[in-house]
């Protein structure tokens, strides 16, 4: 049975763990990671979840994601999920997430990776992933509208596409700042 580290509100490991399927106790948090792979043409690699998978069954989703297991750093968990789910061996060591989203009971680190991948050569995890394909932002937003994609907020999807080539929240450097 997999176990997950519990964190405090400041994101420090507490030394406590819980087993998969156990509710996170109040005042503690767990770590979840997602990785979005973008090709040089700007499309995102997306996966279709297996119809028998619990949660969002048969729906399209971003490239890879899951819970960090006990002992994992965020980067290790993201690299592991990317390899396990879609067969991409890529180290995120030393790379910070593009953003972190806080949810009830946890932290969700989201990484963006720019790389071209031949989807026909990928080794998909049969217990979780039915298929993969490349999709534009517009195609994903249409899939959301049709409820074929995990029901993220449309602004979240648009932000992922923006963040693939930008760090931070500013569009330009401060023009009033002297050099």
C-alpha positions as protocol buffer text, in pm:
chain_id: "A"
residue {
  index: 1
  type: UNK
  ca { x: 0 y: 0 z: 0 }
}
residue {
  index: 2
  type: UNK
  ca { x: 134 y: 342 z: -94 }
}
residue {
  index: 3
  type: UNK
  ca { x: 188 y: 600 z: 175 }
}
residue {
  index: 4
  type: UNK
  ca { x: 209 y: 978 z: 145 }
}
residue {
  index: 5
  type: UNK
  ca { x: 399 y: 1233 z: 351 }
}
residue {
  index: 6
  type: UNK
  ca { x: 196 y: 1483 z: 549 }
}
residue {
  index: 7
  type: UNK
  ca { x: 304 y: 1848 z: 544 }
}
residue {
  index: 8
  type: UNK
  ca { x: 227 y: 2147 z: 764 }
}
residue {
  index: 9
  type: UNK
  ca { x: 76 y: 2468 z: 628 }
}
residue {
  index: 10
  type: UNK
  ca { x: 427 y: 2599 z: 552 }
}
residue {
  index: 11
  type: UNK
  ca { x: 497 y: 2293 z: 338 }
}
residue {
  index: 12
  type: UNK
  ca { x: 741 y: 2130 z: 578 }
}
residue {
  index: 13
  type: UNK
  ca { x: 728 y: 1752 z: 609 }
}
residue {
  index: 14
  type: UNK
  ca { x: 592 y: 1658 z: 950 }
}
residue {
  index: 15
  type: UNK
  ca { x: 738 y: 1307 z: 964 }
}
residue {
  index: 16
  type: UNK
  ca { x: 384 y: 1165 z: 954 }
}
residue {
  index: 17
  type: UNK
  ca { x: 239 y: 963 z: 667 }
}
residue {
  index: 18
  type: UNK
  ca { x: -102 y: 836 z: 559 }
}
residue {
  index: 19
  type: UNK
  ca { x: -199 y: 541 z: 343 }
}
residue {
  index: 20
  type: UNK
  ca { x: -366 y: 582 z: 2 }
}
residue {
  index: 21
  type: UNK
  ca { x: -741 y: 624 z: 45 }
}
residue {
  index: 22
  type: UNK
  ca { x: -710 y: 778 z: 392 }
}
residue {
  index: 23
  type: UNK
  ca { x: -855 y: 1126 z: 442 }
}
residue {
  index: 24
  type: UNK
  ca { x: -592 y: 1392 z: 511 }
}
residue {
  index: 25
  type: UNK
  ca { x: -632 y: 1498 z: 877 }
}
residue {
  index: 26
  type: UNK
  ca { x: -734 y: 1857 z: 942 }
}
residue {
  index: 27
  type: UNK
  ca { x: -433 y: 2088 z: 968 }
}
residue {
  index: 28
  type: UNK
  ca { x: -218 y: 1865 z: 744 }
}
residue {
  index: 29
  type: UNK
  ca { x: -157 y: 1861 z: 371 }
}
residue {
  index: 30
  type: UNK
  ca { x: -35 y: 1624 z: 99 }
}
residue {
  index: 31
  type: UNK
  ca { x: 160 y: 1689 z: -220 }
}
residue {
  index: 32
  type: UNK
  ca { x: 22 y: 1633 z: -571 }
}
residue {
  index: 33
  type: UNK
  ca { x: 211 y: 1700 z: -895 }
}
residue {
  index: 34
  type: UNK
  ca { x: 119 y: 1753 z: -1259 }
}
residue {
  index: 35
  type: UNK
  ca { x: 341 y: 1781 z: -1566 }
}
residue {
  index: 36
  type: UNK
  ca { x: 237 y: 1945 z: -1893 }
}
residue {
  index: 37
  type: UNK
  ca { x: 453 y: 1860 z: -2194 }
}
residue {
  index: 38
  type: UNK
  ca { x: 440 y: 2108 z: -2482 }
}
residue {
  index: 39
  type: UNK
  ca { x: 577 y: 2045 z: -2831 }
}
residue {
  index: 40
  type: UNK
  ca { x: 767 y: 2306 z: -3031 }
}
residue {
  index: 41
  type: UNK
  ca { x: 444 y: 2374 z: -3223 }
}
residue {
  index: 42
  type: UNK
  ca { x: 277 y: 2488 z: -2899 }
}
residue {
  index: 43
  type: UNK
  ca { x: 45 y: 2189 z: -2859 }
}
residue {
  index: 44
  type: UNK
  ca { x: 11 y: 2005 z: -2527 }
}
residue {
  index: 45
  type: UNK
  ca { x: 53 y: 1630 z: -2497 }
}
residue {
  index: 46
  type: UNK
  ca { x: -268 y: 1504 z: -2335 }
}
residue {
  index: 47
  type: UNK
  ca { x: -369 y: 1161 z: -2209 }
}
residue {
  index: 48
  type: UNK
  ca { x: -703 y: 983 z: -2208 }
}
residue {
  index: 49
  type: UNK
  ca { x: -772 y: 814 z: -1876 }
}
residue {
  index: 50
  type: UNK
  ca { x: -878 y: 450 z: -1886 }
}
residue {
  index: 51
  type: UNK
  ca { x: -1258 y: 400 z: -1871 }
}
residue {
  index: 52
  type: UNK
  ca { x: -1216 y: 170 z: -1568 }
}
residue {
  index: 53
  type: UNK
  ca { x: -995 y: 419 z: -1378 }
}
residue {
  index: 54
  type: UNK
  ca { x: -1155 y: 564 z: -1067 }
}
residue {
  index: 55
  type: UNK
  ca { x: -1212 y: 938 z: -1100 }
}
residue {
  index: 56
  type: UNK
  ca { x: -1256 y: 1120 z: -1432 }
}
residue {
  index: 57
  type: UNK
  ca { x: -1293 y: 783 z: -1607 }
}
residue {
  index: 58
  type: UNK
  ca { x: -1247 y: 790 z: -1983 }
}
residue {
  index: 59
  type: UNK
  ca { x: -1177 y: 1164 z: -1989 }
}
residue {
  index: 60
  type: UNK
  ca { x: -882 y: 1349 z: -2140 }
}
residue {
  index: 61
  type: UNK
  ca { x: -633 y: 1510 z: -1902 }
}
residue {
  index: 62
  type: UNK
  ca { x: -304 y: 1698 z: -1902 }
}
residue {
  index: 63
  type: UNK
  ca { x: 12 y: 1495 z: -1971 }
}
residue {
  index: 64
  type: UNK
  ca { x: 73 y: 1330 z: -1632 }
}
residue {
  index: 65
  type: UNK
  ca { x: 2 y: 1371 z: -1264 }
}
residue {
  index: 66
  type: UNK
  ca { x: -47 y: 1207 z: -930 }
}
residue {
  index: 67
  type: UNK
  ca { x: 38 y: 1205 z: -562 }
}
residue {
  index: 68
  type: UNK
  ca { x: 393 y: 1224 z: -431 }
}
residue {
  index: 69
  type: UNK
  ca { x: 470 y: 906 z: -237 }
}
residue {
  index: 70
  type: UNK
  ca { x: 643 y: 915 z: 101 }
}
residue {
  index: 71
  type: UNK
  ca { x: 1001 y: 1034 z: 64 }
}
residue {
  index: 72
  type: UNK
  ca { x: 954 y: 1190 z: -281 }
}
residue {
  index: 73
  type: UNK
  ca { x: 1049 y: 1549 z: -351 }
}
residue {
  index: 74
  type: UNK
  ca { x: 811 y: 1734 z: -579 }
}
residue {
  index: 75
  type: UNK
  ca { x: 1056 y: 1699 z: -868 }
}
residue {
  index: 76
  type: UNK
  ca { x: 1105 y: 1325 z: -809 }
}
residue {
  index: 77
  type: UNK
  ca { x: 729 y: 1269 z: -798 }
}
residue {
  index: 78
  type: UNK
  ca { x: 673 y: 1467 z: -1118 }
}
residue {
  index: 79
  type: UNK
  ca { x: 952 y: 1281 z: -1302 }
}
residue {
  index: 80
  type: UNK
  ca { x: 817 y: 946 z: -1177 }
}
residue {
  index: 81
  type: UNK
  ca { x: 459 y: 1020 z: -1285 }
}
residue {
  index: 82
  type: UNK
  ca { x: 578 y: 1131 z: -1629 }
}
residue {
  index: 83
  type: UNK
  ca { x: 773 y: 807 z: -1673 }
}
residue {
  index: 84
  type: UNK
  ca { x: 506 y: 578 z: -1524 }
}
residue {
  index: 85
  type: UNK
  ca { x: 203 y: 721 z: -1704 }
}
residue {
  index: 86
  type: UNK
  ca { x: 336 y: 808 z: -2050 }
}
residue {
  index: 87
  type: UNK
  ca { x: 687 y: 663 z: -2065 }
}
residue {
  index: 88
  type: UNK
  ca { x: 882 y: 990 z: -2083 }
}
residue {
  index: 89
  type: UNK
  ca { x: 1211 y: 966 z: -1891 }
}
residue {
  index: 90
  type: UNK
  ca { x: 1286 y: 1328 z: -1797 }
}
residue {
  index: 91
  type: UNK
  ca { x: 1452 y: 1460 z: -1483 }
}
residue {
  index: 92
  type: UNK
  ca { x: 1298 y: 1765 z: -1321 }
}
residue {
  index: 93
  type: UNK
  ca { x: 1576 y: 1778 z: -1060 }
}
residue {
  index: 94
  type: UNK
  ca { x: 1660 y: 2140 z: -981 }
}
residue {
  index: 95
  type: UNK
  ca { x: 1354 y: 2272 z: -1166 }
}
residue {
  index: 96
  type: UNK
  ca { x: 1089 y: 2466 z: -980 }
}
residue {
  index: 97
  type: UNK
  ca { x: 722 y: 2422 z: -1065 }
}
residue {
  index: 98
  type: UNK
  ca { x: 567 y: 2678 z: -1299 }
}
residue {
  index: 99
  type: UNK
  ca { x: 306 y: 2727 z: -1027 }
}
residue {
  index: 100
  type: UNK
  ca { x: 161 y: 2574 z: -714 }
}
residue {
  index: 101
  type: UNK
  ca { x: -212 y: 2558 z: -658 }
}
residue {
  index: 102
  type: UNK
  ca { x: -344 y: 2512 z: -307 }
}
residue {
  index: 103
  type: UNK
  ca { x: -649 y: 2293 z: -255 }
}
residue {
  index: 104
  type: UNK
  ca { x: -828 y: 2163 z: 54 }
}
residue {
  index: 105
  type: UNK
  ca { x: -585 y: 1913 z: 199 }
}
residue {
  index: 106
  type: UNK
  ca { x: -287 y: 1976 z: -23 }
}
residue {
  index: 107
  type: UNK
  ca { x: -46 y: 2147 z: -256 }
}
residue {
  index: 108
  type: UNK
  ca { x: -46 y: 2084 z: -633 }
}
residue {
  index: 109
  type: UNK
  ca { x: 287 y: 2159 z: -805 }
}
residue {
  index: 110
  type: UNK
  ca { x: 250 y: 2204 z: -1180 }
}
residue {
  index: 111
  type: UNK
  ca { x: 548 y: 2175 z: -1413 }
}
residue {
  index: 112
  type: UNK
  ca { x: 570 y: 2273 z: -1778 }
}
residue {
  index: 113
  type: UNK
  ca { x: 820 y: 2102 z: -2006 }
}
residue {
  index: 114
  type: UNK
  ca { x: 898 y: 2193 z: -2366 }
}
residue {
  index: 115
  type: UNK
  ca { x: 999 y: 1890 z: -2573 }
}
residue {
  index: 116
  type: UNK
  ca { x: 905 y: 1716 z: -2892 }
}
residue {
  index: 117
  type: UNK
  ca { x: 797 y: 1357 z: -2839 }
}
residue {
  index: 118
  type: UNK
  ca { x: 704 y: 1087 z: -3090 }
}
residue {
  index: 119
  type: UNK
  ca { x: 378 y: 966 z: -2936 }
}
residue {
  index: 120
  type: UNK
  ca { x: 398 y: 637 z: -3125 }
}
residue {
  index: 121
  type: UNK
  ca { x: 713 y: 548 z: -2930 }
}
residue {
  index: 122
  type: UNK
  ca { x: 565 y: 613 z: -2584 }
}
residue {
  index: 123
  type: UNK
  ca { x: 511 y: 328 z: -2339 }
}
residue {
  index: 124
  type: UNK
  ca { x: 173 y: 408 z: -2180 }
}
residue {
  index: 125
  type: UNK
  ca { x: 72 y: 273 z: -1838 }
}
residue {
  index: 126
  type: UNK
  ca { x: -214 y: 36 z: -1929 }
}
residue {
  index: 127
  type: UNK
  ca { x: -375 y: 57 z: -1585 }
}
residue {
  index: 128
  type: UNK
  ca { x: -419 y: 434 z: -1616 }
}
residue {
  index: 129
  type: UNK
  ca { x: -374 y: 567 z: -1970 }
}
residue {
  index: 130
  type: UNK
  ca { x: -574 y: 456 z: -2275 }
}
residue {
  index: 131
  type: UNK
  ca { x: -409 y: 685 z: -2532 }
}
residue {
  index: 132
  type: UNK
  ca { x: -227 y: 1014 z: -2586 }
}
residue {
  index: 133
  type: UNK
  ca { x: -241 y: 1286 z: -2849 }
}
residue {
  index: 134
  type: UNK
  ca { x: -127 y: 1642 z: -2911 }
}
residue {
  index: 135
  type: UNK
  ca { x: -388 y: 1919 z: -2872 }
}
residue {
  index: 136
  type: UNK
  ca { x: -401 y: 2296 z: -2909 }
}
residue {
  index: 137
  type: UNK
  ca { x: -542 y: 2524 z: -2641 }
}
residue {
  index: 138
  type: UNK
  ca { x: -854 y: 2575 z: -2852 }
}
residue {
  index: 139
  type: UNK
  ca { x: -905 y: 2200 z: -2894 }
}
residue {
  index: 140
  type: UNK
  ca { x: -874 y: 2143 z: -2518 }
}
residue {
  index: 141
  type: UNK
  ca { x: -1115 y: 2428 z: -2441 }
}
residue {
  index: 142
  type: UNK
  ca { x: -1366 y: 2271 z: -2684 }
}
residue {
  index: 143
  type: UNK
  ca { x: -1316 y: 1931 z: -2514 }
}
residue {
  index: 144
  type: UNK
  ca { x: -1385 y: 2102 z: -2179 }
}
residue {
  index: 145
  type: UNK
  ca { x: -1704 y: 2252 z: -2320 }
}
residue {
  index: 146
  type: UNK
  ca { x: -1813 y: 1907 z: -2439 }
}
residue {
  index: 147
  type: UNK
  ca { x: -1716 y: 1755 z: -2098 }
}
residue {
  index: 148
  type: UNK
  ca { x: -1461 y: 1525 z: -2264 }
}
residue {
  index: 149
  type: UNK
  ca { x: -1170 y: 1673 z: -2065 }
}
residue {
  index: 150
  type: UNK
  ca { x: -1120 y: 1671 z: -1687 }
}
residue {
  index: 151
  type: UNK
  ca { x: -1328 y: 1969 z: -1574 }
}
residue {
  index: 152
  type: UNK
  ca { x: -1056 y: 2223 z: -1503 }
}
residue {
  index: 153
  type: UNK
  ca { x: -1139 y: 2592 z: -1516 }
}
residue {
  index: 154
  type: UNK
  ca { x: -1085 y: 2728 z: -1868 }
}
residue {
  index: 155
  type: UNK
  ca { x: -861 y: 3002 z: -1727 }
}
residue {
  index: 156
  type: UNK
  ca { x: -635 y: 2731 z: -1578 }
}
residue {
  index: 157
  type: UNK
  ca { x: -589 y: 2567 z: -1920 }
}
residue {
  index: 158
  type: UNK
  ca { x: -515 y: 2905 z: -2079 }
}
residue {
  index: 159
  type: UNK
  ca { x: -265 y: 2981 z: -1803 }
}
residue {
  index: 160
  type: UNK
  ca { x: -82 y: 2653 z: -1867 }
}
residue {
  index: 161
  type: UNK
  ca { x: -43 y: 2746 z: -2233 }
}
residue {
  index: 162
  type: UNK
  ca { x: 82 y: 3092 z: -2134 }
}
residue {
  index: 163
  type: UNK
  ca { x: 330 y: 2955 z: -1878 }
}
residue {
  index: 164
  type: UNK
  ca { x: 493 y: 2717 z: -2126 }
}
residue {
  index: 165
  type: UNK
  ca { x: 715 y: 3006 z: -2242 }
}
residue {
  index: 166
  type: UNK
  ca { x: 692 y: 3251 z: -1952 }
}
residue {
  index: 167
  type: UNK
  ca { x: 800 y: 3250 z: -1590 }
}
residue {
  index: 168
  type: UNK
  ca { x: 628 y: 3467 z: -1333 }
}
residue {
  index: 169
  type: UNK
  ca { x: 329 y: 3693 z: -1374 }
}
residue {
  index: 170
  type: UNK
  ca { x: 464 y: 3994 z: -1564 }
}
residue {
  index: 171
  type: UNK
  ca { x: 451 y: 4018 z: -1943 }
}
residue {
  index: 172
  type: UNK
  ca { x: 758 y: 4247 z: -1963 }
}
residue {
  index: 173
  type: UNK
  ca { x: 1032 y: 4388 z: -1744 }
}
residue {
  index: 174
  type: UNK
  ca { x: 955 y: 4710 z: -1556 }
}
residue {
  index: 175
  type: UNK
  ca { x: 1011 y: 4992 z: -1809 }
}
residue {
  index: 176
  type: UNK
  ca { x: 1035 y: 5253 z: -1531 }
}
residue {
  index: 177
  type: UNK
  ca { x: 1327 y: 5079 z: -1362 }
}
residue {
  index: 178
  type: UNK
  ca { x: 1666 y: 5233 z: -1438 }
}
residue {
  index: 179
  type: UNK
  ca { x: 1922 y: 4992 z: -1575 }
}
